[in-house]
Each structure stands twice: as C-alpha cells, then as structure tokens.
Coordinates of C-alpha atoms in Angstrom, one line a residue:
P1 CA 62.4 54.8 88.2
C2 CA 64.6 58.0 87.3
A3 CA 62.7 61.0 85.9
T4 CA 64.0 61.9 82.4
P5 CA 64.1 65.7 81.3
A6 CA 61.1 66.8 78.9
R7 CA 62.9 68.1 75.8
M8 CA 62.5 71.5 74.8
P9 CA 61.0 72.1 71.6
E10 CA 63.5 73.6 68.9
Q11 CA 61.9 76.8 68.3
K12 CA 61.6 77.7 72.0
M13 CA 65.3 76.9 72.4
Q14 CA 66.3 79.1 69.4
H15 CA 64.0 81.9 71.1
L16 CA 66.3 81.6 74.0
L17 CA 69.4 81.4 72.5
R18 CA 68.7 84.7 70.9
Y19 CA 67.6 86.0 73.9
F20 CA 71.0 85.3 75.6
V21 CA 72.9 86.6 72.5
L22 CA 70.9 90.1 72.8
L23 CA 71.2 90.3 76.9
L24 CA 75.3 89.5 76.3
L25 CA 75.1 92.6 73.6
A26 CA 73.0 94.7 75.7
L27 CA 75.8 93.9 78.7
G28 CA 78.7 95.1 76.4
C29 CA 79.7 91.6 75.7
S30 CA 79.9 91.6 71.9
D31 CA 82.8 89.3 71.7
T32 CA 81.8 86.1 73.5
R33 CA 84.7 84.1 72.2
P34 CA 87.3 83.4 74.9
P35 CA 90.5 86.0 75.0
R36 CA 93.2 84.8 72.9
V37 CA 96.0 83.5 74.9
E38 CA 99.7 84.1 73.5
T39 CA 102.1 81.1 73.5
A40 CA 105.6 80.7 72.7
A41 CA 105.0 80.0 69.0
S42 CA 103.0 83.0 68.4
A43 CA 104.7 85.5 70.1
P44 CA 108.5 86.6 69.6
P45 CA 110.8 85.9 72.7
I46 CA 110.8 88.8 75.0
A47 CA 114.3 90.1 74.3
V48 CA 116.8 91.2 77.2
W49 CA 120.1 93.3 77.3
V50 CA 122.4 93.0 80.1
G51 CA 124.7 96.3 80.1
P52 CA 128.1 96.0 81.2
G53 CA 128.7 95.9 84.8
V54 CA 125.6 94.5 85.6
H55 CA 126.1 91.6 88.4
P56 CA 125.8 88.0 86.8
G57 CA 122.7 87.4 89.4
A58 CA 120.8 89.8 87.2
R59 CA 120.7 87.0 84.4
Q60 CA 119.5 84.3 86.7
A61 CA 116.5 86.6 87.6
I62 CA 115.6 86.3 83.6
D63 CA 116.2 82.7 83.8
A64 CA 114.0 82.4 86.7
W65 CA 111.1 84.3 84.6
A66 CA 111.8 82.0 81.6
F67 CA 111.4 78.9 83.7
T68 CA 108.0 80.7 84.7
T69 CA 106.8 81.3 81.3
K70 CA 108.1 78.3 79.6
G71 CA 105.8 77.1 76.9
V72 CA 103.9 80.2 77.2
R73 CA 106.5 82.7 76.0
D74 CA 110.4 82.5 75.5
W75 CA 113.0 84.6 76.4
A76 CA 116.4 85.7 74.7
F77 CA 119.5 87.7 75.5
V78 CA 120.4 90.2 72.8
G79 CA 123.9 91.9 72.3
D80 CA 122.5 95.4 71.2
P81 CA 120.2 97.6 73.6
G82 CA 118.2 98.5 70.5
D83 CA 117.0 95.2 69.9
A84 CA 115.9 94.6 73.5
V85 CA 112.5 95.0 75.3
I86 CA 114.2 95.2 78.5
R87 CA 117.1 96.9 79.1
M88 CA 119.7 96.4 82.3
S89 CA 122.1 98.7 83.4
V90 CA 123.8 100.2 86.4
V91 CA 123.4 103.5 87.7
D92 CA 124.8 105.3 90.5
I93 CA 123.7 106.2 94.1
G94 CA 121.2 109.2 93.6
A95 CA 120.8 108.6 89.8
E96 CA 117.8 110.8 88.4
Y97 CA 116.2 107.2 87.7
C98 CA 116.7 105.7 91.4
K99 CA 117.0 108.8 93.6
Y100 CA 115.3 107.9 96.8
P101 CA 117.7 106.7 99.5
G102 CA 117.8 103.0 100.0
M103 CA 116.5 102.0 96.7
L104 CA 118.3 99.0 95.2
A105 CA 116.9 99.0 91.5
C106 CA 113.9 100.7 89.6
V107 CA 112.4 100.7 86.3
S108 CA 111.5 103.3 83.7
E109 CA 107.7 102.1 84.0
I110 CA 105.4 99.5 85.2
G111 CA 104.0 97.1 82.2
G112 CA 104.3 96.8 78.7
A113 CA 107.3 94.5 78.4
W114 CA 104.9 91.6 77.3
H115 CA 103.7 93.3 74.8
G116 CA 107.1 94.4 73.4
K117 CA 107.1 97.9 75.0
P118 CA 110.7 98.7 76.0
I119 CA 111.7 99.4 79.5
D120 CA 114.5 100.1 81.3
V121 CA 115.9 98.3 84.3
W122 CA 118.4 100.5 86.4
F123 CA 120.3 98.7 89.1
V124 CA 122.1 100.8 91.9
A125 CA 125.6 100.2 91.9
G126 CA 126.7 99.0 95.4
Q127 CA 123.2 98.3 96.5
Y128 CA 121.7 95.6 94.7
E129 CA 124.3 93.1 94.2
G130 CA 123.7 91.5 97.5
A131 CA 119.7 91.1 96.9
L132 CA 120.0 89.4 93.6
P133 CA 118.3 87.1 92.0
L134 CA 115.4 88.4 94.3
V135 CA 115.6 92.1 93.4
G136 CA 115.9 91.4 89.7
M137 CA 112.7 89.3 89.6
H138 CA 110.9 91.9 91.3
E139 CA 112.2 94.6 88.9
I140 CA 111.4 92.1 86.1
G141 CA 107.7 91.5 87.5
H142 CA 107.4 95.5 87.6
T143 CA 108.3 95.4 83.6
L144 CA 105.6 92.7 83.1
G145 CA 102.9 94.9 84.9
L146 CA 103.2 93.6 88.6
T147 CA 102.8 96.2 91.4
H148 CA 104.0 96.1 95.0
Q149 CA 102.4 93.3 97.1
D150 CA 103.6 92.4 100.7
F151 CA 105.0 88.5 101.3
T152 CA 106.0 88.1 97.7
I153 CA 108.5 88.9 95.1
M154 CA 106.7 92.3 94.8
Q155 CA 106.6 93.5 98.5
A156 CA 108.4 97.1 98.2
K157 CA 111.3 96.2 100.6
V158 CA 113.2 93.3 99.0
G159 CA 116.6 93.3 100.8
G160 CA 117.8 91.8 104.3
E161 CA 116.7 88.5 105.3
W162 CA 113.8 88.0 102.7
A163 CA 116.6 88.7 99.9
G164 CA 119.1 86.1 101.5
R165 CA 116.6 83.2 100.8
R166 CA 117.4 80.8 97.9
W167 CA 114.8 82.1 95.3
Q168 CA 114.5 79.8 92.4
C169 CA 111.7 81.6 90.6
P170 CA 108.3 84.1 90.9
D171 CA 105.9 82.9 93.8
P172 CA 102.7 81.3 93.5
V173 CA 100.9 84.5 94.3
S174 CA 103.0 87.1 92.2
V175 CA 102.4 84.3 89.1
A176 CA 98.6 84.3 89.9
R177 CA 98.2 88.1 89.8
L178 CA 100.1 88.1 86.2
E179 CA 98.1 85.7 84.9
S180 CA 95.3 87.6 85.7
E181 CA 96.6 90.9 84.8
L182 CA 97.7 89.4 81.4
G183 CA 95.0 86.8 80.6
L184 CA 97.3 84.0 80.6
E185 CA 97.3 80.3 82.0
G186 CA 99.8 77.8 82.3
L187 CA 102.7 79.9 84.0
R188 CA 104.8 78.2 86.6
S189 CA 105.6 79.1 90.1
C190 CA 108.1 78.2 93.2
E191 CA 107.1 78.1 96.7
I192 CA 108.6 81.2 98.8
P193 CA 111.7 79.7 100.4
E194 CA 112.2 79.6 104.2

C-alpha cells in the first residue's frame, strides 16, 4: 500500500505562508511577481537608420537580429536619423570615435537600444566591408548591451577567418547572454558556421 501524506491544518498553512512572505520581504524581494517580458505587441520596433555610404551588408546584420528577436521585438528601418534608436554611419580611419588602429567599427555606448536609448554605430571606411555581416551583428550586440566574449559574434577581433564564415544570425552563447541581461526569453539563434 502507498502512504498518503497527512493534510496540514489550514491555520498552520497560513502561518507558514505568512512566514515565507515576511522572509521574502526581509531579503529585499518586495515584488515577487515574475519580471515583465516585453513582446513585439507591447514595445515599439527598434528603429534603425542606415546612413549614406553604409555597405548593404549592414542591413543584413539588422535582418539577422530581427530574426533572433522575431515574436519578441520587431525592427524597422527609418529614413530620418532623428527617428532612429540605432544610427549607422561611416567614418574615416582615425576618426575621433574609432581612433584605435585596426578598428572596423565602434558604438557610442554599450547598451540601451532595447529600451529606446539612441546609439550610434560607426563603421570605419575601407575597413569593415569585408567583415560584414559579422561586424554589424557584433556592433548591434553592443547597442543591446553585450560586451566582448571569445568564440562568439562578440569576440573583440571579428576580422579575418572568423568574419569569412557564412553568419546567418547571432550565436547561441550571445543570445543566451542577451536573454539573461535583458530578462527575455524566446529569442532564436544560429549555430556558429564552420
């Protein structure tokens, strides 16, 4: 015969529940609801402006992130940089923004684009074109809050053989980091190409 658990008296159950709530409050957990996850329906699209002279491969990078966030957050191209959250443009080698030798591109800051904070992505003329769409996915990753991590789209040096692979969208490690950073779930990723 199977043993059946004894029923806990209702008064004792209420006492334990009150104790548990007080314990959560004492630990600083005043809001015990699960975090709100933005969806495509509840948040405006991430607006992207692609300036004149930016290689078409930069648009492929946006399309890759749009695939990754499909169903969670939409993306849209806009015609005016003033309407954009992410503004992409080309700068010359040695420009104030991307002044270090060997840089392919850089961003005005890391993080904030998901929440609507305008961020600039600067591609270095004559340097980035051969590394697209990877360098574009990398820089967009920065606008969303990702920092460098080896063997992902976010590794510090994305040129050479790594860039020559056929990247379709961000890799599983980068996507998992973004989900963790922003409290998201349901993002899609692509395996690192051989």
